[in-house]
Amino acid sequence: MKFLLLTLTLFSFSAFSQDSTRVRLFVKGGEQYFVRIDGELQPQTNIITVSQGSHDIEIWSFKQKLFKDNLETGKLESTNFFAELTPSSEYVGYLQRTDQYKRKLFFAKTAPFLITGISLAVLPFTTMGRINKHEELVQNTFLNDRNQVPDETLENTQLQYNAVNTLFFISAAGALIGGASFFLLKPVAKKLTTPAFKQQNPFTLEIMQLTYNRSIQSPEFGLTLHF
């Protein structure tokens, strides 16, 4: 009796093996993808086994459109299936909104902060340079009036003083304007709406979300399980 059962089991397994096809999936465009064959969710692997014949295949990956096609195995024992996923229109829209958000955030918050910081860092050096060059200019003017310093030296000192003086006023104006802009535009930066992208897994019904974290200035992924 046991021998008969073993024989039937081996026969059934052999018959199933002869009527099945090993399919290797090559999916382009999805980091982690889900596969459904004839409405049944498959294990997350790139090699699946199906019965020989025609099957409806669906492939989905986060941020991509749902891919649908027909899988025809024929009488082959093994075959390959190629699929190329394309970004969903909602995800493309999210990328565009994110770019706009980042530009607005830069001009409303980051740019004034950088201008203020750089100007304040440079201001002490331009102030000291302006004072030193002014003293040198006064001294050379005094000596030039007494023919102790040539005109060329006085002209060079005057040009150097003008250059340092210009840098001083630029750094001072940058600190003033940058600081004022930072505080004036702070409410504008707070009112900016952070872009978000939500997409539901059509196979598991999980909701996946991608948002832009303004604190670390980087995308942030979230997952909501469906019970």
mmCIF file of C-alpha atoms in Angstrom:
data_model
loop_
_atom_site.group_PDB
_atom_site.id
_atom_site.type_symbol
_atom_site.label_atom_id
_atom_site.label_comp_id
_atom_site.label_asym_id
_atom_site.label_seq_id
_atom_site.Cartn_x
_atom_site.Cartn_y
_atom_site.Cartn_z
ATOM 1 C CA MET A 1 0.000 0.000 0.000
ATOM 2 C CA LYS A 2 2.784 2.376 0.936
ATOM 3 C CA PHE A 3 4.597 1.493 -2.274
ATOM 4 C CA LEU A 4 1.455 2.274 -4.286
ATOM 5 C CA LEU A 5 1.046 5.676 -2.613
ATOM 6 C CA LEU A 6 4.712 6.502 -3.206
ATOM 7 C CA THR A 7 4.400 5.511 -6.853
ATOM 8 C CA LEU A 8 1.291 7.687 -7.316
ATOM 9 C CA THR A 9 3.016 10.622 -5.630
ATOM 10 C CA LEU A 10 6.090 10.344 -7.826
ATOM 11 C CA PHE A 11 3.887 9.975 -10.901
ATOM 12 C CA SER A 12 1.871 13.069 -9.986
ATOM 13 C CA PHE A 13 5.032 15.068 -9.333
ATOM 14 C CA SER A 14 6.507 13.918 -12.632
ATOM 15 C CA ALA A 15 3.335 14.850 -14.491
ATOM 16 C CA PHE A 16 3.287 18.279 -12.839
ATOM 17 C CA SER A 17 6.942 18.859 -13.710
ATOM 18 C CA GLN A 18 6.289 17.989 -17.341
ATOM 19 C CA ASP A 19 3.308 20.370 -17.487
ATOM 20 C CA SER A 20 5.025 23.300 -15.755
ATOM 21 C CA THR A 21 7.468 25.951 -16.900
ATOM 22 C CA ARG A 22 10.194 27.669 -14.938
ATOM 23 C CA VAL A 23 10.065 31.388 -15.724
ATOM 24 C CA ARG A 24 12.931 33.783 -15.025
ATOM 25 C CA LEU A 25 11.740 37.382 -14.716
ATOM 26 C CA PHE A 26 13.790 40.331 -15.923
ATOM 27 C CA VAL A 27 12.126 43.498 -14.667
ATOM 28 C CA LYS A 28 13.556 46.908 -15.507
ATOM 29 C CA GLY A 29 12.528 50.063 -13.683
ATOM 30 C CA GLY A 30 11.468 48.725 -10.289
ATOM 31 C CA GLU A 31 13.609 48.491 -7.154
ATOM 32 C CA GLN A 32 11.345 45.943 -5.466
ATOM 33 C CA TYR A 33 8.474 44.547 -7.473
ATOM 34 C CA PHE A 34 5.405 42.381 -6.852
ATOM 35 C CA VAL A 35 4.118 39.789 -9.317
ATOM 36 C CA ARG A 36 0.655 38.377 -9.703
ATOM 37 C CA ILE A 37 -0.154 35.482 -12.039
ATOM 38 C CA ASP A 38 -3.801 34.876 -12.938
ATOM 39 C CA GLY A 39 -4.811 36.931 -9.911
ATOM 40 C CA GLU A 40 -2.549 35.089 -7.431
ATOM 41 C CA LEU A 41 0.324 36.903 -5.713
ATOM 42 C CA GLN A 42 3.668 35.201 -6.267
ATOM 43 C CA PRO A 43 6.685 34.950 -3.944
ATOM 44 C CA GLN A 44 9.074 37.898 -4.247
ATOM 45 C CA THR A 45 11.662 36.192 -6.380
ATOM 46 C CA ASN A 46 12.708 36.538 -9.985
ATOM 47 C CA ILE A 47 12.120 32.828 -10.689
ATOM 48 C CA ILE A 48 8.580 31.451 -10.646
ATOM 49 C CA THR A 49 6.993 28.196 -11.777
ATOM 50 C CA VAL A 50 3.709 28.184 -13.689
ATOM 51 C CA SER A 51 1.716 25.622 -15.584
ATOM 52 C CA GLN A 52 2.355 25.524 -19.292
ATOM 53 C CA GLY A 53 0.073 27.661 -21.382
ATOM 54 C CA SER A 54 -1.181 31.241 -21.361
ATOM 55 C CA HIS A 55 -1.307 33.336 -18.175
ATOM 56 C CA ASP A 56 -2.195 36.881 -17.217
ATOM 57 C CA ILE A 57 0.803 38.513 -15.547
ATOM 58 C CA GLU A 58 0.781 41.732 -13.542
ATOM 59 C CA ILE A 59 3.876 43.447 -12.144
ATOM 60 C CA TRP A 60 3.889 46.432 -9.835
ATOM 61 C CA SER A 61 6.566 48.430 -8.088
ATOM 62 C CA PHE A 62 6.355 51.555 -5.943
ATOM 63 C CA LYS A 63 6.339 54.760 -8.045
ATOM 64 C CA GLN A 64 5.639 52.753 -11.221
ATOM 65 C CA LYS A 65 2.568 52.078 -13.315
ATOM 66 C CA LEU A 66 0.888 48.688 -13.035
ATOM 67 C CA PHE A 67 2.300 46.475 -15.785
ATOM 68 C CA LYS A 68 -0.073 44.014 -17.454
ATOM 69 C CA ASP A 69 0.738 41.487 -20.140
ATOM 70 C CA ASN A 70 0.242 37.930 -21.296
ATOM 71 C CA LEU A 71 2.743 35.239 -20.368
ATOM 72 C CA GLU A 72 2.842 32.442 -22.951
ATOM 73 C CA THR A 73 5.047 29.503 -22.007
ATOM 74 C CA GLY A 74 4.208 27.090 -24.811
ATOM 75 C CA LYS A 75 5.666 23.646 -24.120
ATOM 76 C CA LEU A 76 8.958 24.967 -22.815
ATOM 77 C CA GLU A 77 10.424 23.691 -19.570
ATOM 78 C CA SER A 78 12.008 27.097 -18.891
ATOM 79 C CA THR A 79 11.759 30.544 -20.412
ATOM 80 C CA ASN A 80 12.485 34.201 -19.753
ATOM 81 C CA PHE A 81 10.041 37.071 -19.402
ATOM 82 C CA PHE A 82 11.077 40.694 -19.857
ATOM 83 C CA ALA A 83 9.121 43.649 -18.478
ATOM 84 C CA GLU A 84 9.933 47.343 -18.395
ATOM 85 C CA LEU A 85 8.115 49.425 -15.796
ATOM 86 C CA THR A 86 7.417 53.111 -16.353
ATOM 87 C CA PRO A 87 6.937 55.846 -13.701
ATOM 88 C CA SER A 88 3.359 56.718 -12.882
ATOM 89 C CA SER A 89 2.086 60.170 -13.834
ATOM 90 C CA GLU A 90 1.412 60.885 -10.143
ATOM 91 C CA TYR A 91 5.058 60.209 -9.278
ATOM 92 C CA VAL A 92 6.281 62.406 -12.129
ATOM 93 C CA GLY A 93 4.036 65.170 -10.803
ATOM 94 C CA TYR A 94 5.465 64.656 -7.317
ATOM 95 C CA LEU A 95 9.013 65.089 -8.650
ATOM 96 C CA GLN A 96 8.027 68.339 -10.341
ATOM 97 C CA ARG A 97 6.363 69.648 -7.180
ATOM 98 C CA THR A 98 9.429 68.662 -5.160
ATOM 99 C CA ASP A 99 11.751 70.604 -7.481
ATOM 100 C CA GLN A 100 9.530 73.681 -7.185
ATOM 101 C CA TYR A 101 9.365 73.286 -3.403
ATOM 102 C CA LYS A 102 13.149 73.006 -3.089
ATOM 103 C CA ARG A 103 13.689 76.136 -5.192
ATOM 104 C CA LYS A 104 11.171 78.144 -3.154
ATOM 105 C CA LEU A 105 12.667 76.877 0.105
ATOM 106 C CA PHE A 106 16.167 77.800 -1.066
ATOM 107 C CA PHE A 107 15.272 81.392 -1.924
ATOM 108 C CA ALA A 108 13.051 81.852 1.138
ATOM 109 C CA LYS A 109 15.337 80.268 3.743
ATOM 110 C CA THR A 110 18.669 78.834 2.601
ATOM 111 C CA ALA A 111 19.876 81.714 0.406
ATOM 112 C CA PRO A 112 19.305 84.484 3.022
ATOM 113 C CA PHE A 113 20.974 82.308 5.669
ATOM 114 C CA LEU A 114 24.033 81.696 3.465
ATOM 115 C CA ILE A 115 24.330 85.346 2.448
ATOM 116 C CA THR A 116 24.114 86.468 6.062
ATOM 117 C CA GLY A 117 26.599 83.863 7.301
ATOM 118 C CA ILE A 118 29.197 84.490 4.587
ATOM 119 C CA SER A 119 28.883 88.282 4.898
ATOM 120 C CA LEU A 120 29.315 88.205 8.679
ATOM 121 C CA ALA A 121 32.327 85.912 8.335
ATOM 122 C CA VAL A 122 34.003 88.217 5.808
ATOM 123 C CA LEU A 123 33.040 91.531 7.446
ATOM 124 C CA PRO A 124 35.784 91.551 10.167
ATOM 125 C CA PHE A 125 38.502 91.012 7.541
ATOM 126 C CA THR A 126 37.167 93.693 5.194
ATOM 127 C CA THR A 127 36.830 96.089 8.143
ATOM 128 C CA MET A 128 40.444 95.593 9.210
ATOM 129 C CA GLY A 129 41.631 95.775 5.617
ATOM 130 C CA ARG A 130 39.731 99.018 5.089
ATOM 131 C CA ILE A 131 41.229 100.576 8.233
ATOM 132 C CA ASN A 132 44.791 99.521 7.347
ATOM 133 C CA LYS A 133 44.542 100.697 3.756
ATOM 134 C CA HIS A 134 43.022 104.009 4.841
ATOM 135 C CA GLU A 135 45.956 104.627 7.193
ATOM 136 C CA GLU A 136 48.389 103.700 4.416
ATOM 137 C CA LEU A 137 46.599 106.035 1.999
ATOM 138 C CA VAL A 138 46.718 108.948 4.440
ATOM 139 C CA GLN A 139 50.406 108.306 5.080
ATOM 140 C CA ASN A 140 51.317 108.060 1.387
ATOM 141 C CA THR A 141 49.285 111.181 0.606
ATOM 142 C CA PHE A 142 51.218 113.064 3.260
ATOM 143 C CA LEU A 143 54.554 111.781 1.942
ATOM 144 C CA ASN A 144 53.593 112.409 -1.676
ATOM 145 C CA ASP A 145 52.855 116.051 -0.892
ATOM 146 C CA ARG A 146 56.454 116.311 0.296
ATOM 147 C CA ASN A 147 57.841 114.436 -2.722
ATOM 148 C CA GLN A 148 58.940 111.497 -0.555
ATOM 149 C CA VAL A 149 56.608 108.983 -2.283
ATOM 150 C CA PRO A 150 56.108 108.847 -6.091
ATOM 151 C CA ASP A 151 52.707 109.380 -7.672
ATOM 152 C CA GLU A 152 52.576 105.752 -8.879
ATOM 153 C CA THR A 153 52.780 104.475 -5.301
ATOM 154 C CA LEU A 154 50.020 106.799 -4.200
ATOM 155 C CA GLU A 155 47.819 105.731 -7.117
ATOM 156 C CA ASN A 156 48.333 102.043 -6.326
ATOM 157 C CA THR A 157 47.472 102.653 -2.673
ATOM 158 C CA GLN A 158 44.361 104.539 -3.721
ATOM 159 C CA LEU A 159 43.253 101.640 -6.001
ATOM 160 C CA GLN A 160 43.862 99.092 -3.236
ATOM 161 C CA TYR A 161 41.887 101.192 -0.770
ATOM 162 C CA ASN A 162 38.998 101.511 -3.222
ATOM 163 C CA ALA A 163 38.918 97.736 -3.750
ATOM 164 C CA VAL A 164 38.961 96.961 -0.016
ATOM 165 C CA ASN A 165 36.407 99.688 0.635
ATOM 166 C CA THR A 166 34.083 98.149 -1.966
ATOM 167 C CA LEU A 167 34.418 94.714 -0.366
ATOM 168 C CA PHE A 168 33.646 96.237 3.017
ATOM 169 C CA PHE A 169 30.393 97.807 1.828
ATOM 170 C CA ILE A 170 29.397 94.619 -0.017
ATOM 171 C CA SER A 171 29.913 92.461 3.074
ATOM 172 C CA ALA A 172 28.127 94.996 5.296
ATOM 173 C CA ALA A 173 25.207 95.250 2.871
ATOM 174 C CA GLY A 174 25.104 91.460 2.532
ATOM 175 C CA ALA A 175 24.886 90.999 6.309
ATOM 176 C CA LEU A 176 22.174 93.632 6.589
ATOM 177 C CA ILE A 177 20.077 92.570 3.598
ATOM 178 C CA GLY A 178 20.591 88.849 4.201
ATOM 179 C CA GLY A 179 19.600 89.121 7.852
ATOM 180 C CA ALA A 180 16.532 91.217 7.075
ATOM 181 C CA SER A 181 15.500 88.834 4.280
ATOM 182 C CA PHE A 182 15.917 85.827 6.543
ATOM 183 C CA PHE A 183 13.466 87.165 9.100
ATOM 184 C CA LEU A 184 11.074 88.684 6.559
ATOM 185 C CA LEU A 185 10.919 85.498 4.477
ATOM 186 C CA LYS A 186 10.747 83.129 7.452
ATOM 187 C CA PRO A 187 6.900 83.151 7.500
ATOM 188 C CA VAL A 188 6.906 82.473 3.760
ATOM 189 C CA ALA A 189 9.155 79.424 4.241
ATOM 190 C CA LYS A 190 6.883 78.103 7.008
ATOM 191 C CA LYS A 191 3.815 78.340 4.772
ATOM 192 C CA LEU A 192 5.362 76.224 2.019
ATOM 193 C CA THR A 193 3.492 72.955 1.610
ATOM 194 C CA THR A 194 5.717 69.883 1.736
ATOM 195 C CA PRO A 195 5.051 67.704 -1.346
ATOM 196 C CA ALA A 196 3.904 64.128 -0.779
ATOM 197 C CA PHE A 197 3.272 61.106 -2.964
ATOM 198 C CA LYS A 198 0.990 58.247 -1.942
ATOM 199 C CA GLN A 199 0.413 55.040 -3.826
ATOM 200 C CA GLN A 200 -1.476 51.898 -2.884
ATOM 201 C CA ASN A 201 -0.076 48.488 -3.658
ATOM 202 C CA PRO A 202 -2.818 46.965 -5.845
ATOM 203 C CA PHE A 203 -1.913 43.456 -4.688
ATOM 204 C CA THR A 204 -1.508 43.844 -0.906
ATOM 205 C CA LEU A 205 -3.448 47.125 -0.449
ATOM 206 C CA GLU A 206 -0.592 48.612 1.580
ATOM 207 C CA ILE A 207 -0.262 52.381 1.233
ATOM 208 C CA MET A 208 3.236 53.633 0.522
ATOM 209 C CA GLN A 209 4.141 57.277 0.948
ATOM 210 C CA LEU A 210 7.067 59.430 -0.106
ATOM 211 C CA THR A 211 7.513 62.897 1.386
ATOM 212 C CA TYR A 212 10.266 65.511 1.439
ATOM 213 C CA ASN A 213 11.810 66.040 4.862
ATOM 214 C CA ARG A 214 12.813 69.712 4.994
ATOM 215 C CA SER A 215 14.916 69.201 8.137
ATOM 216 C CA ILE A 216 17.362 66.844 6.437
ATOM 217 C CA GLN A 217 16.444 68.033 2.914
ATOM 218 C CA SER A 218 15.936 64.491 1.705
ATOM 219 C CA PRO A 219 13.032 62.212 0.652
ATOM 220 C CA GLU A 220 11.417 60.174 3.438
ATOM 221 C CA PHE A 221 9.586 56.878 2.917
ATOM 222 C CA GLY A 222 6.577 55.691 4.906
ATOM 223 C CA LEU A 223 4.395 52.577 4.867
ATOM 224 C CA THR A 224 0.860 52.037 6.138
ATOM 225 C CA LEU A 225 -0.182 48.400 6.566
ATOM 226 C CA HIS A 226 -3.677 47.300 5.591
ATOM 227 C CA PHE A 227 -5.494 44.983 7.965
#
